[in-house]
Amino acid sequence: KQEVTQIPAALSVPEGENLVLNCSFTDSAIYNLQWFRQDPGKGLTSLLLIQSSQREQTSGRLNASLDKSSGRSTLYIAASQPGDSATYLCAVRTGGSNYKLTFGKGTLLTVNP
Amino acid sequence: SAVISQKPSRDICQRGTSLTIQCQVDSQVTMMFWYRQQPGQSLTLIATANQGSEATYESGFVIDKFPISRPNLTFSTLTVSNMSPEDSSIYLCSVEDGRGGYTFGSGTRLTVV
């Protein structure tokens, strides 16, 4: 059974700092991995999707890496801003025909002005 | 990728009553997914809704409690029946985005009193 863990559970940083969020998964036979952002009480916004054959994806100030063999992904946020404050969720899809996502519990990020 | 309109965005309901949540997608999709996110927890898949067939429920979820309709390829509803305070959660619908990842609705924040 796939399990996804996100560390740290919460992170508070000053504005402008670069930061890294971590995600680990137990079954390396994944189809892809997706990072989401969730604002309080709201739905999920997709940030980056990494296919199993890829090592990283970039979008603006965000960069996500994937090391399938070690069961790890990181989300790097450069030059953090107060608007980046949210919960960041990592989700793993295991197998192409398996549509189910396994989510981590998320990292609550606070960026202080 | 698809855009999902979900409503209501939030509601406060009396115990013992039912609430129906609607999701409208701007394109035709084969499968729609319903998730629950309990306070402080990650997302858990409730069921998968295919047009023209009965929904498939995950372990721990039953049709009597969470009946689902899927009348066409762009619309689905989830009903939370005979509610208790334990049903207070964020409910989200989701569809595949065409690249193997997923798009989510804006969520319904339900409080049962």
mmCIF file of N, CA and C in Angstrom, chain A residues 31-32 34 36 38 40-44 46 49 51 89 93 98-101 103-106, chain B residues 31 33 35 37 41-43 45 48 58 90 92 96-97 99-102 104-107 109:
data_model
loop_
_atom_site.group_PDB
_atom_site.id
_atom_site.type_symbol
_atom_site.label_atom_id
_atom_site.label_comp_id
_atom_site.label_asym_id
_atom_site.label_seq_id
_atom_site.Cartn_x
_atom_site.Cartn_y
_atom_site.Cartn_z
ATOM 1 N N TYR A 31 3.369 6.285 -11.326
ATOM 2 C CA TYR A 31 3.079 6.769 -12.679
ATOM 3 C C TYR A 31 3.471 8.227 -12.801
ATOM 4 N N ASN A 32 3.092 9.010 -11.787
ATOM 5 C CA ASN A 32 3.518 10.401 -11.723
ATOM 6 C C ASN A 32 3.333 10.934 -10.306
ATOM 7 N N GLN A 34 2.332 14.729 -8.264
ATOM 8 C CA GLN A 34 1.769 16.059 -8.489
ATOM 9 C C GLN A 34 1.848 16.860 -7.202
ATOM 10 N N PHE A 36 0.376 20.196 -5.226
ATOM 11 C CA PHE A 36 -0.777 21.082 -5.184
ATOM 12 C C PHE A 36 -0.576 22.138 -4.104
ATOM 13 N N GLN A 38 -3.078 24.443 -1.473
ATOM 14 C CA GLN A 38 -4.429 24.573 -0.936
ATOM 15 C C GLN A 38 -4.475 25.753 0.021
ATOM 16 N N PRO A 40 -6.654 28.019 2.821
ATOM 17 C CA PRO A 40 -7.537 27.558 3.901
ATOM 18 C C PRO A 40 -8.991 27.394 3.470
ATOM 19 N N GLY A 41 -9.535 26.210 3.694
ATOM 20 C CA GLY A 41 -10.942 25.938 3.410
ATOM 21 C C GLY A 41 -11.289 25.856 1.938
ATOM 22 N N LYS A 42 -10.274 25.818 1.087
ATOM 23 C CA LYS A 42 -10.516 25.871 -0.367
ATOM 24 C C LYS A 42 -10.129 24.564 -1.056
ATOM 25 N N GLY A 43 -10.276 24.561 -2.385
ATOM 26 C CA GLY A 43 -9.889 23.412 -3.179
ATOM 27 C C GLY A 43 -8.396 23.402 -3.461
ATOM 28 N N LEU A 44 -7.994 22.498 -4.358
ATOM 29 C CA LEU A 44 -6.585 22.326 -4.676
ATOM 30 C C LEU A 44 -6.257 22.977 -6.012
ATOM 31 N N SER A 46 -3.328 22.873 -8.870
ATOM 32 C CA SER A 46 -2.170 22.109 -9.319
ATOM 33 C C SER A 46 -1.002 23.045 -9.597
ATOM 34 N N LEU A 49 3.341 18.857 -12.239
ATOM 35 C CA LEU A 49 3.130 17.430 -12.466
ATOM 36 C C LEU A 49 4.426 16.863 -13.014
ATOM 37 N N GLN A 51 6.096 13.425 -14.468
ATOM 38 C CA GLN A 51 5.888 12.047 -14.907
ATOM 39 C C GLN A 51 7.020 11.180 -14.378
ATOM 40 N N LEU A 89 0.521 20.246 -0.870
ATOM 41 C CA LEU A 89 0.239 18.806 -0.837
ATOM 42 C C LEU A 89 0.964 18.097 -1.969
ATOM 43 N N ARG A 93 0.418 9.114 -8.003
ATOM 44 C CA ARG A 93 -0.435 8.198 -8.753
ATOM 45 C C ARG A 93 0.383 6.948 -9.023
ATOM 46 N N ASN A 98 -4.185 2.799 -12.881
ATOM 47 C CA ASN A 98 -4.687 3.052 -11.533
ATOM 48 C C ASN A 98 -4.850 4.560 -11.370
ATOM 49 N N TYR A 99 -6.095 4.974 -11.292
ATOM 50 C CA TYR A 99 -6.358 6.403 -11.276
ATOM 51 C C TYR A 99 -6.275 7.012 -9.876
ATOM 52 N N LYS A 100 -6.064 6.177 -8.894
ATOM 53 C CA LYS A 100 -6.138 6.668 -7.523
ATOM 54 C C LYS A 100 -4.893 7.458 -7.146
ATOM 55 N N LEU A 101 -5.130 8.540 -6.421
ATOM 56 C CA LEU A 101 -4.056 9.342 -5.874
ATOM 57 C C LEU A 101 -3.907 9.055 -4.391
ATOM 58 N N PHE A 103 -2.346 10.902 -1.145
ATOM 59 C CA PHE A 103 -1.897 12.226 -0.728
ATOM 60 C C PHE A 103 -1.090 12.159 0.561
ATOM 61 N N GLY A 104 -0.136 13.082 0.674
ATOM 62 C CA GLY A 104 0.475 13.343 1.964
ATOM 63 C C GLY A 104 -0.416 14.275 2.751
ATOM 64 N N LYS A 105 -0.044 14.531 4.004
ATOM 65 C CA LYS A 105 -0.856 15.398 4.856
ATOM 66 C C LYS A 105 -0.566 16.875 4.630
ATOM 67 N N GLY A 106 0.497 17.161 3.894
ATOM 68 C CA GLY A 106 0.775 18.541 3.534
ATOM 69 C C GLY A 106 1.762 19.237 4.439
ATOM 70 N N MET B 31 -14.486 9.872 -16.170
ATOM 71 C CA MET B 31 -14.578 9.621 -14.730
ATOM 72 C C MET B 31 -14.520 10.923 -13.941
ATOM 73 N N PHE B 33 -14.238 12.115 -9.746
ATOM 74 C CA PHE B 33 -13.838 11.577 -8.459
ATOM 75 C C PHE B 33 -14.316 12.495 -7.345
ATOM 76 N N TYR B 35 -13.769 13.375 -3.244
ATOM 77 C CA TYR B 35 -12.856 13.229 -2.113
ATOM 78 C C TYR B 35 -13.435 13.896 -0.868
ATOM 79 N N GLN B 37 -11.927 15.621 2.825
ATOM 80 C CA GLN B 37 -10.764 16.048 3.601
ATOM 81 C C GLN B 37 -11.253 16.457 4.982
ATOM 82 N N GLN B 41 -6.534 16.566 8.181
ATOM 83 C CA GLN B 41 -6.161 15.326 7.494
ATOM 84 C C GLN B 41 -5.957 15.572 6.004
ATOM 85 N N SER B 42 -5.447 14.548 5.350
ATOM 86 C CA SER B 42 -5.275 14.668 3.910
ATOM 87 C C SER B 42 -6.538 14.197 3.189
ATOM 88 N N LEU B 43 -6.477 14.195 1.877
ATOM 89 C CA LEU B 43 -7.648 13.833 1.096
ATOM 90 C C LEU B 43 -7.814 12.325 1.025
ATOM 91 N N LEU B 45 -10.221 9.404 -1.015
ATOM 92 C CA LEU B 45 -11.158 9.168 -2.109
ATOM 93 C C LEU B 45 -12.414 8.495 -1.578
ATOM 94 N N THR B 48 -15.685 6.866 -7.229
ATOM 95 C CA THR B 48 -15.458 7.231 -8.622
ATOM 96 C C THR B 48 -16.787 7.131 -9.344
ATOM 97 N N GLU B 58 -15.038 3.485 -2.318
ATOM 98 C CA GLU B 58 -13.848 2.999 -1.637
ATOM 99 C C GLU B 58 -14.246 2.366 -0.299
ATOM 100 N N ILE B 90 -14.144 19.134 4.216
ATOM 101 C CA ILE B 90 -14.159 19.732 2.886
ATOM 102 C C ILE B 90 -14.364 18.594 1.891
ATOM 103 N N LEU B 92 -14.460 17.540 -2.161
ATOM 104 C CA LEU B 92 -13.919 18.025 -3.426
ATOM 105 C C LEU B 92 -14.196 17.032 -4.542
ATOM 106 N N GLU B 96 -9.504 13.977 -14.352
ATOM 107 C CA GLU B 96 -8.176 13.892 -14.932
ATOM 108 C C GLU B 96 -7.988 15.072 -15.887
ATOM 109 N N ASP B 97 -6.728 15.565 -15.959
ATOM 110 C CA ASP B 97 -6.491 16.795 -16.719
ATOM 111 C C ASP B 97 -5.997 16.552 -18.146
ATOM 112 N N ARG B 99 -3.262 15.016 -18.981
ATOM 113 C CA ARG B 99 -1.815 14.761 -18.989
ATOM 114 C C ARG B 99 -1.441 13.712 -17.950
ATOM 115 N N GLY B 100 -2.444 13.093 -17.368
ATOM 116 C CA GLY B 100 -2.188 12.106 -16.328
ATOM 117 C C GLY B 100 -2.287 12.670 -14.932
ATOM 118 N N GLY B 101 -2.385 14.003 -14.828
ATOM 119 C CA GLY B 101 -2.580 14.630 -13.528
ATOM 120 C C GLY B 101 -4.060 14.900 -13.302
ATOM 121 N N TYR B 102 -4.356 15.639 -12.231
ATOM 122 C CA TYR B 102 -5.750 15.867 -11.869
ATOM 123 C C TYR B 102 -6.020 17.339 -11.577
ATOM 124 N N PHE B 104 -8.881 19.853 -9.612
ATOM 125 C CA PHE B 104 -9.866 19.791 -8.538
ATOM 126 C C PHE B 104 -10.810 20.981 -8.569
ATOM 127 N N GLY B 105 -12.023 20.759 -8.058
ATOM 128 C CA GLY B 105 -12.942 21.847 -7.846
ATOM 129 C C GLY B 105 -12.505 22.696 -6.669
ATOM 130 N N SER B 106 -13.243 23.764 -6.442
ATOM 131 C CA SER B 106 -12.874 24.730 -5.392
ATOM 132 C C SER B 106 -13.264 24.265 -4.001
ATOM 133 N N GLY B 107 -13.956 23.126 -3.905
ATOM 134 C CA GLY B 107 -14.250 22.556 -2.597
ATOM 135 C C GLY B 107 -15.542 23.069 -1.988
ATOM 136 N N ARG B 109 -17.008 23.435 1.849
ATOM 137 C CA ARG B 109 -16.680 23.330 3.270
ATOM 138 C C ARG B 109 -17.967 23.133 4.036
#
